[in-house]
Coordinates of C-alpha atoms and ligand atoms in Angstrom, one line a residue:
M1 CA -35.6 94.8 -104.5
G2 CA -39.0 94.7 -102.9
T3 CA -39.6 91.1 -104.2
A4 CA -36.2 90.0 -102.8
L5 CA -37.0 91.4 -99.4
A6 CA -40.5 89.8 -99.5
S7 CA -38.8 86.4 -100.4
I8 CA -36.3 86.7 -97.5
A9 CA -39.1 87.6 -95.1
A10 CA -41.2 84.7 -96.4
C11 CA -38.2 82.3 -95.9
L12 CA -37.7 83.6 -92.4
V13 CA -41.3 83.2 -91.5
L14 CA -41.3 79.6 -92.9
A15 CA -38.1 78.8 -91.0
W16 CA -39.7 80.1 -87.8
L17 CA -42.9 78.2 -88.5
Y18 CA -41.0 75.0 -89.1
K19 CA -39.2 75.5 -85.7
V20 CA -42.5 76.1 -83.9
I21 CA -44.2 73.1 -85.5
N22 CA -41.2 70.9 -84.7
W23 CA -41.2 72.2 -81.0
V24 CA -44.9 71.8 -80.3
W25 CA -45.7 68.7 -82.4
V26 CA -43.1 66.8 -84.5
K27 CA -40.4 66.5 -81.8
P28 CA -42.8 65.5 -78.9
K29 CA -44.5 62.9 -81.0
R30 CA -41.1 61.5 -82.1
L31 CA -39.9 61.3 -78.5
E32 CA -43.2 59.7 -77.5
T33 CA -42.9 56.9 -80.0
C34 CA -39.3 56.3 -79.0
L35 CA -40.2 56.2 -75.2
R36 CA -43.3 54.0 -75.7
H37 CA -41.3 51.5 -77.7
Q38 CA -39.2 51.0 -74.6
G39 CA -42.2 50.1 -72.5
L40 CA -42.8 53.5 -70.8
K41 CA -46.4 54.2 -70.0
G42 CA -48.2 57.5 -69.5
N43 CA -50.7 59.9 -71.1
S44 CA -50.4 60.6 -74.8
Y45 CA -48.9 64.0 -75.7
R46 CA -51.5 66.7 -75.9
F47 CA -50.8 69.8 -78.0
L48 CA -48.5 72.4 -76.4
Y49 CA -49.7 71.9 -72.8
G50 CA -49.1 68.2 -72.4
D51 CA -50.2 67.3 -68.8
T52 CA -49.6 70.8 -67.4
K53 CA -53.2 71.9 -67.4
D54 CA -54.5 68.8 -65.6
N55 CA -51.5 69.0 -63.2
L56 CA -52.3 72.6 -62.3
K57 CA -56.0 71.9 -62.0
M58 CA -55.4 69.0 -59.6
I59 CA -53.0 71.0 -57.5
L60 CA -55.5 73.9 -57.2
D61 CA -58.2 71.4 -56.3
A62 CA -56.1 69.5 -53.7
S63 CA -54.9 72.7 -52.0
S64 CA -58.5 73.9 -51.5
K65 CA -59.0 71.5 -48.6
P66 CA -56.9 70.4 -45.7
I67 CA -56.2 66.7 -44.8
L68 CA -56.0 64.7 -41.7
L69 CA -52.8 64.3 -39.8
S70 CA -52.9 60.6 -40.4
D71 CA -53.4 61.0 -44.2
D72 CA -50.7 60.4 -46.8
I73 CA -49.5 63.9 -47.9
A74 CA -48.6 62.9 -51.5
P75 CA -52.1 63.1 -53.0
R76 CA -52.4 66.7 -51.7
V77 CA -48.9 67.9 -52.4
D78 CA -48.3 66.4 -55.9
P79 CA -51.7 65.0 -56.9
Y80 CA -51.0 64.5 -60.6
L81 CA -47.8 62.6 -60.1
N82 CA -49.5 60.5 -57.4
L83 CA -52.3 59.6 -59.8
C84 CA -49.8 58.7 -62.5
L85 CA -48.0 56.4 -60.0
R86 CA -51.2 54.6 -59.2
T87 CA -52.3 54.4 -62.8
Y88 CA -49.0 53.5 -64.6
G89 CA -46.6 52.2 -61.9
K90 CA -43.2 53.7 -61.0
N91 CA -41.9 54.1 -64.6
F92 CA -44.0 56.5 -66.6
I93 CA -43.8 59.6 -68.6
M94 CA -45.5 62.9 -67.8
W95 CA -45.7 65.8 -70.3
M96 CA -44.3 69.1 -69.1
G97 CA -45.6 71.1 -72.0
P98 CA -44.0 69.6 -75.1
K99 CA -41.2 67.9 -73.1
P100 CA -41.5 64.3 -71.8
R101 CA -40.4 63.7 -68.2
V102 CA -39.4 60.2 -67.2
N103 CA -40.1 59.2 -63.6
V104 CA -37.2 57.4 -62.0
M105 CA -37.5 55.6 -58.6
D106 CA -35.1 52.6 -58.9
P107 CA -32.2 53.3 -56.4
E108 CA -29.5 52.1 -58.9
L109 CA -30.9 54.4 -61.6
I110 CA -31.1 57.3 -59.2
K111 CA -27.4 56.8 -58.4
D112 CA -26.7 57.1 -62.2
V113 CA -28.8 60.2 -62.6
F114 CA -27.0 62.0 -59.7
N115 CA -23.5 60.7 -60.5
K116 CA -23.4 61.2 -64.2
I117 CA -23.8 65.0 -64.1
N118 CA -22.7 65.6 -67.7
D119 CA -25.2 63.1 -69.0
F120 CA -28.1 64.2 -66.8
Q121 CA -27.8 68.0 -66.6
K122 CA -29.8 70.7 -64.8
P123 CA -32.6 71.8 -67.2
A124 CA -32.4 75.4 -68.4
V125 CA -34.3 77.6 -66.0
N126 CA -37.2 79.9 -66.9
P127 CA -35.8 83.4 -67.4
L128 CA -38.1 84.6 -64.7
V129 CA -36.5 82.3 -62.1
A130 CA -33.1 83.5 -63.3
L131 CA -34.2 86.9 -62.1
L132 CA -33.9 85.5 -58.6
T133 CA -30.6 83.9 -59.0
K134 CA -28.1 82.9 -61.7
G135 CA -25.8 81.2 -59.2
F136 CA -23.9 77.9 -59.8
A137 CA -26.9 75.8 -58.8
I138 CA -28.4 76.4 -62.3
H139 CA -25.1 75.9 -64.2
N140 CA -23.7 72.8 -65.8
G141 CA -20.3 71.7 -67.1
D142 CA -17.1 73.8 -66.6
K143 CA -18.8 76.8 -65.2
W144 CA -20.6 74.8 -62.5
A145 CA -17.3 72.9 -61.6
K146 CA -15.3 76.1 -61.4
H147 CA -17.9 77.9 -59.1
R148 CA -18.5 74.8 -56.9
K149 CA -14.7 74.5 -56.4
L150 CA -14.4 78.1 -55.4
I151 CA -17.4 77.9 -53.1
N152 CA -16.7 74.5 -51.4
P153 CA -14.2 75.9 -48.9
V154 CA -16.8 78.4 -47.7
F155 CA -18.9 75.5 -46.4
H156 CA -16.0 73.5 -45.0
S157 CA -16.9 72.0 -41.6
E158 CA -14.1 74.0 -39.8
K159 CA -15.6 77.3 -41.2
L160 CA -19.0 76.4 -39.8
K161 CA -17.6 77.0 -36.3
S162 CA -17.4 80.7 -37.1
M163 CA -21.2 80.6 -38.0
M164 CA -22.2 79.5 -34.6
P165 CA -22.7 83.0 -33.1
A166 CA -25.1 83.8 -36.0
F167 CA -27.0 80.6 -35.4
Y168 CA -27.2 81.2 -31.7
H169 CA -28.2 84.9 -31.9
S170 CA -30.9 84.4 -34.5
S171 CA -32.4 81.4 -32.7
N172 CA -32.2 83.2 -29.4
D173 CA -34.0 86.3 -30.7
M174 CA -36.9 84.1 -31.8
V175 CA -37.0 82.1 -28.5
S176 CA -36.8 85.3 -26.4
K177 CA -39.8 86.7 -28.4
W178 CA -41.8 83.6 -27.7
E179 CA -40.7 83.5 -24.1
K180 CA -42.0 87.1 -23.6
L181 CA -45.4 86.0 -25.0
T182 CA -45.6 83.1 -22.6
L183 CA -44.5 85.3 -19.6
D184 CA -47.1 87.9 -20.5
S185 CA -49.9 85.4 -20.2
A186 CA -51.4 84.3 -16.9
D187 CA -50.7 80.6 -17.3
G188 CA -47.2 80.8 -18.9
S189 CA -48.5 79.6 -22.3
C190 CA -49.2 81.2 -25.6
E191 CA -50.7 80.2 -28.9
L192 CA -49.0 81.3 -32.0
D193 CA -48.3 80.5 -35.7
V194 CA -44.6 79.6 -35.5
W195 CA -44.1 79.5 -39.3
P196 CA -43.5 83.2 -40.0
D197 CA -41.0 83.3 -37.0
L198 CA -39.1 80.3 -38.3
Q199 CA -38.9 81.9 -41.8
N200 CA -37.6 85.1 -40.1
L201 CA -35.1 83.0 -38.1
T202 CA -33.6 81.4 -41.2
R203 CA -33.5 84.8 -43.1
N204 CA -31.7 86.3 -40.2
V205 CA -29.2 83.5 -40.2
I206 CA -28.4 83.9 -43.8
A207 CA -28.2 87.7 -43.5
R208 CA -25.8 87.3 -40.6
T209 CA -23.7 84.4 -41.9
A210 CA -23.5 85.8 -45.5
F211 CA -22.7 89.4 -44.7
G212 CA -21.3 89.5 -41.1
S213 CA -21.0 93.2 -40.2
S214 CA -23.2 94.3 -43.1
Y215 CA -26.1 92.3 -41.6
E216 CA -28.5 95.2 -41.6
E217 CA -28.0 95.9 -45.3
G218 CA -28.3 92.2 -45.8
K219 CA -31.7 92.2 -44.2
R220 CA -32.9 94.9 -46.5
I221 CA -31.8 92.9 -49.5
F222 CA -33.8 90.0 -48.1
E223 CA -37.0 92.2 -48.1
L224 CA -36.4 93.1 -51.7
Q225 CA -35.7 89.4 -52.7
T226 CA -38.9 88.4 -50.9
E227 CA -40.9 90.9 -52.9
L228 CA -39.2 89.9 -56.1
S229 CA -39.9 86.1 -55.4
G230 CA -43.6 87.0 -54.8
L231 CA -43.8 88.7 -58.2
V232 CA -41.9 85.9 -60.0
M233 CA -44.2 83.3 -58.5
Q234 CA -47.3 85.3 -59.7
A235 CA -45.8 85.5 -63.2
L236 CA -44.9 81.8 -63.2
V237 CA -48.5 80.6 -62.7
S238 CA -49.6 82.4 -65.9
V239 CA -48.6 80.8 -69.3
Y240 CA -45.0 81.8 -70.1
I241 CA -44.9 83.9 -73.2
P242 CA -41.3 84.3 -74.5
G243 CA -40.3 88.0 -74.5
W244 CA -43.3 89.1 -72.3
R245 CA -40.9 90.0 -69.5
F246 CA -39.6 92.9 -71.7
V247 CA -43.1 94.5 -72.1
P248 CA -43.1 97.5 -69.7
T249 CA -46.2 96.4 -67.6
K250 CA -46.4 97.6 -64.0
M251 CA -45.3 94.2 -62.7
N252 CA -42.4 93.9 -65.1
R253 CA -41.2 97.4 -64.3
R254 CA -41.3 96.6 -60.6
M255 CA -39.4 93.4 -61.1
K256 CA -36.7 95.2 -63.0
A257 CA -36.5 97.9 -60.4
L258 CA -36.1 95.4 -57.6
E259 CA -33.5 93.4 -59.5
R260 CA -31.5 96.7 -60.0
E261 CA -31.7 97.7 -56.4
I262 CA -30.7 94.2 -55.1
K263 CA -27.7 94.2 -57.5
A264 CA -26.7 97.7 -56.4
S265 CA -26.9 96.9 -52.7
L266 CA -24.9 93.7 -53.1
R267 CA -22.3 95.5 -55.2
F268 CA -21.9 98.1 -52.5
I269 CA -21.5 95.4 -49.7
I270 CA -19.1 93.4 -51.9
N271 CA -16.9 96.4 -52.8
K272 CA -16.7 97.4 -49.2
K273 CA -15.7 93.9 -48.1
E274 CA -13.2 93.5 -50.9
E275 CA -11.5 96.8 -50.0
A276 CA -11.3 95.7 -46.3
L277 CA -10.0 92.3 -47.2
K278 CA -7.3 93.8 -49.4
E279 CA -6.2 96.1 -46.6
G280 CA -6.2 93.0 -44.3
K281 CA -8.9 94.7 -42.1
A282 CA -11.8 92.3 -42.3
A283 CA -11.9 88.9 -40.7
S284 CA -13.3 86.8 -43.5
D285 CA -15.5 84.6 -41.4
D286 CA -18.8 85.2 -43.2
L287 CA -19.9 83.5 -46.4
L288 CA -19.2 86.5 -48.6
G289 CA -15.8 87.1 -47.0
L290 CA -14.8 83.4 -47.4
L291 CA -16.0 83.4 -51.0
L292 CA -14.0 86.6 -51.8
E293 CA -11.0 85.1 -50.0
S294 CA -11.3 81.8 -52.0
N295 CA -11.7 83.9 -55.2
L296 CA -8.6 86.1 -54.5
K297 CA -6.5 83.0 -53.7
E298 CA -7.5 81.4 -57.0
M299 CA -6.7 84.6 -59.0
K300 CA -3.3 84.9 -57.3
E301 CA -2.4 81.3 -57.8
H302 CA -3.3 81.3 -61.5
K303 CA -2.7 84.9 -62.4
N304 CA -1.4 84.1 -65.9
K305 CA -4.3 82.0 -66.8
K306 CA -7.5 83.1 -68.6
D307 CA -10.9 82.8 -67.1
V308 CA -9.9 82.3 -63.5
G309 CA -12.0 83.3 -60.5
M310 CA -15.3 85.0 -60.5
S311 CA -16.3 88.4 -61.7
L312 CA -18.1 90.9 -59.5
D313 CA -21.4 90.0 -61.3
E314 CA -20.9 86.3 -60.6
V315 CA -20.2 87.0 -56.9
I316 CA -23.4 88.9 -56.8
E317 CA -25.3 86.0 -58.3
E318 CA -23.8 83.5 -55.8
C319 CA -24.8 85.8 -52.9
K320 CA -28.4 85.8 -54.3
L321 CA -28.2 82.0 -54.4
F322 CA -27.3 81.8 -50.7
Y323 CA -30.5 83.8 -50.0
F324 CA -32.6 81.7 -52.3
A325 CA -31.2 78.2 -51.5
G326 CA -30.4 78.7 -47.9
Q327 CA -33.5 80.1 -46.4
E328 CA -36.8 78.5 -47.5
S329 CA -35.6 74.9 -47.2
T330 CA -34.2 75.3 -43.7
S331 CA -37.3 76.9 -42.3
A332 CA -39.4 74.2 -44.0
M333 CA -37.3 71.5 -42.2
L334 CA -37.8 73.3 -38.9
V335 CA -41.5 73.9 -39.2
W336 CA -42.3 70.2 -40.0
T337 CA -39.9 69.1 -37.2
M338 CA -41.9 71.3 -34.7
I339 CA -45.3 70.0 -36.0
L340 CA -44.1 66.4 -35.8
L341 CA -42.8 66.8 -32.3
S342 CA -46.1 68.4 -31.3
Q343 CA -47.9 65.3 -32.5
H344 CA -45.3 62.9 -30.9
Q345 CA -44.9 64.0 -27.3
E346 CA -42.8 61.0 -26.4
W347 CA -40.1 62.0 -29.0
Q348 CA -40.3 65.6 -27.9
R349 CA -39.6 64.5 -24.3
R350 CA -36.7 62.3 -25.4
A351 CA -35.2 65.0 -27.4
R352 CA -35.5 67.5 -24.6
D353 CA -33.9 65.1 -22.1
E354 CA -31.0 64.7 -24.5
V355 CA -30.6 68.5 -24.9
L356 CA -30.7 69.1 -21.2
Q357 CA -28.3 66.3 -20.5
V358 CA -25.8 67.7 -23.0
F359 CA -26.1 71.4 -22.3
G360 CA -27.8 71.8 -19.0
T361 CA -28.1 75.5 -18.5
E362 CA -25.2 76.3 -20.9
K363 CA -25.6 77.9 -24.3
P364 CA -25.5 75.2 -27.0
Y365 CA -22.0 74.9 -28.5
L366 CA -20.6 73.2 -31.6
E367 CA -19.3 69.9 -30.2
G368 CA -22.4 69.4 -28.1
L369 CA -24.7 70.0 -31.1
N370 CA -22.6 67.4 -33.1
H371 CA -23.3 64.9 -30.3
L372 CA -27.1 65.2 -30.3
K373 CA -28.1 61.8 -31.5
V374 CA -31.9 61.8 -30.8
V375 CA -32.3 65.3 -32.3
T376 CA -30.4 64.2 -35.4
M377 CA -32.6 61.1 -35.8
I378 CA -35.7 63.4 -35.5
L379 CA -34.4 65.9 -38.1
H380 CA -33.7 63.0 -40.5
E381 CA -37.1 61.5 -40.0
A382 CA -38.7 65.0 -40.5
L383 CA -36.7 65.4 -43.7
R384 CA -37.8 61.9 -44.9
L385 CA -41.5 62.5 -44.4
Y386 CA -41.5 66.2 -45.4
P387 CA -38.5 66.8 -47.8
P388 CA -38.3 70.6 -48.4
G389 CA -37.7 69.9 -52.1
I390 CA -40.2 67.2 -53.2
L391 CA -38.7 66.5 -56.6
V392 CA -35.6 67.3 -58.7
N393 CA -35.3 67.3 -62.5
R394 CA -32.5 66.7 -64.9
E395 CA -32.4 66.7 -68.7
T396 CA -30.5 64.7 -71.4
R397 CA -28.7 66.8 -74.0
K398 CA -27.6 63.8 -76.1
E399 CA -28.7 60.2 -76.4
T400 CA -28.1 58.7 -73.0
V401 CA -28.4 55.2 -71.6
L402 CA -30.2 54.8 -68.2
G403 CA -30.6 51.2 -67.1
N404 CA -32.6 49.4 -69.8
L405 CA -33.6 52.7 -71.4
T406 CA -32.0 54.7 -74.2
L407 CA -33.2 58.2 -73.7
P408 CA -32.9 60.6 -76.7
A409 CA -31.8 64.2 -76.3
G410 CA -34.3 66.6 -74.8
V411 CA -35.9 64.2 -72.3
M412 CA -36.4 65.3 -68.7
V413 CA -35.7 62.8 -65.9
S414 CA -37.4 63.3 -62.6
V415 CA -36.5 61.9 -59.2
P416 CA -39.6 62.3 -57.0
I417 CA -37.9 62.6 -53.6
L418 CA -41.2 62.7 -51.6
S419 CA -42.6 59.5 -53.3
I420 CA -39.3 57.7 -52.8
Q421 CA -39.0 58.6 -49.2
R422 CA -42.5 57.4 -48.5
D423 CA -42.4 54.3 -50.6
P424 CA -43.5 51.2 -48.6
D425 CA -41.4 49.0 -51.0
I426 CA -38.3 50.8 -49.7
W427 CA -39.2 51.9 -46.2
G428 CA -41.7 49.2 -45.2
E429 CA -45.4 49.2 -44.5
D430 CA -45.0 51.9 -41.9
A431 CA -43.3 54.3 -44.4
N432 CA -45.9 57.0 -43.7
E433 CA -45.3 56.9 -40.0
F434 CA -43.0 59.1 -37.9
K435 CA -40.4 56.7 -36.5
P436 CA -37.1 58.4 -35.9
E437 CA -35.7 55.1 -34.6
R438 CA -35.2 54.1 -38.3
F439 CA -32.1 56.4 -38.2
S440 CA -30.8 55.2 -34.8
Q441 CA -27.8 53.6 -36.6
G442 CA -27.3 56.5 -39.1
V443 CA -28.5 57.1 -42.6
F444 CA -26.4 54.4 -44.2
N445 CA -28.0 51.7 -42.1
A446 CA -31.5 53.2 -42.4
T447 CA -31.2 53.0 -46.2
K448 CA -29.2 49.8 -46.3
G449 CA -26.6 51.8 -48.3
Q450 CA -29.1 52.5 -51.1
V451 CA -29.7 56.0 -52.6
T452 CA -33.2 56.3 -51.1
F453 CA -32.8 59.2 -48.6
L454 CA -32.5 62.2 -50.7
P455 CA -33.5 65.5 -49.0
F456 CA -30.2 67.0 -50.1
T457 CA -29.9 64.7 -53.2
W458 CA -26.7 62.8 -53.8
G459 CA -23.5 62.7 -55.8
P460 CA -21.3 65.7 -56.9
R461 CA -24.2 68.1 -56.9
I462 CA -25.4 67.2 -53.4
C463 CA -26.5 70.3 -51.4
I464 CA -23.5 72.3 -50.5
G465 CA -25.3 73.8 -47.4
Q466 CA -26.3 70.4 -45.9
N467 CA -24.1 70.6 -42.8
F468 CA -24.7 74.3 -42.4
S469 CA -28.5 73.8 -42.3
L470 CA -28.4 70.7 -40.0
L471 CA -26.2 72.6 -37.6
E472 CA -28.5 75.7 -37.8
G473 CA -31.5 73.4 -37.3
K474 CA -30.0 71.7 -34.2
M475 CA -29.2 75.0 -32.6
A476 CA -32.8 76.2 -33.1
V477 CA -34.3 72.9 -31.9
A478 CA -32.0 72.7 -28.9
L479 CA -32.9 76.3 -27.8
V480 CA -36.7 75.7 -28.3
L481 CA -36.6 72.4 -26.4
K482 CA -34.7 74.0 -23.5
T483 CA -37.2 76.7 -23.2
F484 CA -40.7 75.3 -24.0
T485 CA -42.9 72.3 -24.2
F486 CA -45.3 72.5 -27.2
E487 CA -48.3 70.9 -28.7
L488 CA -50.6 71.4 -31.7
S489 CA -53.3 74.1 -31.2
P490 CA -56.9 73.1 -32.0
S491 CA -56.8 75.7 -34.7
Y492 CA -53.9 73.9 -36.6
T493 CA -55.0 72.7 -40.0
H494 CA -52.8 70.1 -41.7
A495 CA -52.2 71.4 -45.2
P496 CA -48.7 70.7 -46.6
Y497 CA -48.3 72.3 -50.1
N498 CA -45.5 72.8 -52.4
V499 CA -44.4 76.4 -53.3
I500 CA -40.6 76.3 -54.0
S501 CA -40.4 74.2 -50.8
L502 CA -42.9 72.0 -48.9
Q503 CA -44.7 74.4 -46.7
P504 CA -47.6 74.5 -44.2
Q505 CA -50.3 76.3 -46.3
H506 CA -52.2 77.6 -43.4
G507 CA -49.3 78.1 -41.0
A508 CA -48.3 76.1 -37.9
H509 CA -50.4 77.1 -35.0
L510 CA -48.9 75.6 -31.8
I511 CA -49.4 76.2 -28.1
L512 CA -46.1 76.8 -26.3
H513 CA -45.7 76.4 -22.5
K514 CA -42.7 77.9 -20.8
F515 CA -40.6 75.1 -19.5
Ligands
HEM601 C1 -32.8 71.7 -44.9 C2 -32.2 72.5 -45.7 C3 -31.8 72.3 -47.1 C4 -32.3 71.3 -48.0 C5 -33.4 70.3 -47.8 C6 -31.6 71.5 -49.3 C7 -31.9 70.8 -50.4 C8 -31.1 70.9 -51.6 C9 -31.3 70.0 -52.7 C10 -32.3 68.9 -52.8 C11 -30.4 70.4 -53.6 C12 -30.1 69.7 -55.0 C13 -31.0 70.3 -56.0 C14 -30.7 69.5 -57.3 O1 -30.0 68.5 -57.3 O2 -31.4 69.9 -58.3 C15 -29.6 71.5 -53.1 C16 -28.6 72.2 -53.7 C17 -28.0 73.3 -53.2 N1 -28.2 73.8 -52.0 FE1 -29.4 73.2 -50.5 N2 -30.8 72.6 -49.1 C18 -30.8 73.0 -47.9 C19 -30.1 74.1 -47.3 C20 -29.2 74.8 -48.0 C21 -28.4 75.9 -47.4 C22 -28.5 76.4 -46.0 C23 -27.6 76.4 -48.4 C24 -26.7 77.6 -48.4 C25 -26.5 78.5 -47.5 C26 -27.9 75.6 -49.6 C27 -27.3 75.8 -50.8 C28 -27.4 75.0 -51.9 C29 -26.7 75.2 -53.1 C30 -25.7 76.3 -53.5 C31 -27.0 74.1 -54.0 C32 -26.6 73.8 -55.4 C33 -25.4 72.8 -55.4 C34 -24.9 72.4 -56.8 O3 -25.7 72.5 -57.7 O4 -23.8 72.0 -56.9 N3 -28.8 74.7 -49.3 N4 -30.1 71.8 -51.8

């Protein structure tokens, strides 16, 4: 009996060892040979870590010093990728641990990557990131399609109209706070770091638009989510050990407690809203109400079918996704827009003239915001130079053809948005300069119809919140321009860096003058 057990144990250990050796050595080397035969350059695979150690070291080094406003930001923001581009050209492989990642910058290939969503799937997320959200942004296949279909109506342009009061009140709260600071000073000016206030603005917008009347509870959930993101980020910089998250360390216990509290608070809000909706009491004009309405409709229409609609847990995860996806990126877009307009006073003046011409002393309204041409050009140029998401990844699950390449299963494909949007081959020699006039005839003309402007990516998985965030951004920019002129403070240091989104590492110190 004992010998039989020992043999089974030995077999299990051998099987496990085989899997580990295959994962860390045999498979990466096989993939490397296959990719090199097809002409792809890049560093050789290094055991377990691949390029990740060098990548991290270069990021830490680059982020230890600021750069000049006139410098290219790529060497600071993504130094390793930038080095590979210079060393190997645009088509190369980088090693994300034992996984090869192919860099793709050809517009036709990018189109394929974003269009063929079943061939190029979202990579599995680190279980730590899944603590923050398991919403449809991380799913593939039928589950993604089902959730996207249910959530699409929530972001329909006619529904955005009902979000206008939330955009206005949140922007107005911020502008009133700044106005008070300028009025309290003798010369009607004040110096401040606008970055935390812009983050607060976009948080308030999501709390208001997601939960309507439950806004205060929504804000509390945000505080918990922010603490949880901080802990997840801390855990992510250490080497990921499978299963470590179950060890009851102080940090792991806190993460679990936060996750439980967030879930319980969301469950409470959702139940309250669902009850009210069923009784016909609540106007479903917030994101959660609209989502529940879309869900109820689907369940009624297909009540005899299996697996229809979303469960309560799935709705909870989608609410967490609104927080996660909707906030950081929009505040990043706004902060870089303000920094660029501080540097380029002529464009600031043109944008203000337009805002005053459209709204005069009136509160900004939907149709007016939709007609702001100069402001839209400026937002697009800010999103080109400082895309909140600098890179997106996909992964092959089976042998897949991409242009001249045949990629085996298990290869990551990366679209480096920042490098593409600053590529002189695509945008011309002035690619690194702020020139909103590029977008004077719209995005299609600016890109000559190619897939080269990608702040929201492209294809079926394009950002669902694109119109939402642009409208929110226009409201905030219009109110700021109506109230202040602004410039960079001498204490501003230019230090773009990438943590989830492209952020100003040392804040955004500006001087505001009451207009
Ligand atoms: C300036 C602001 C924003 C930027 C630059 C941005 C950017 C992006 C990008 C690049 C993706 C695609 C990621 C990928 O393909 O891997 C994406 C997806 C997504 N975004 Fe946004 N986003 C913004 C605002 C928002 C807002 C306000 C919301 C919601 C309230 C939102 C919700 C989502 C969702 C749910 C997805 C997943 C779509 C899918 O997988 O089908 N985003 N966003």
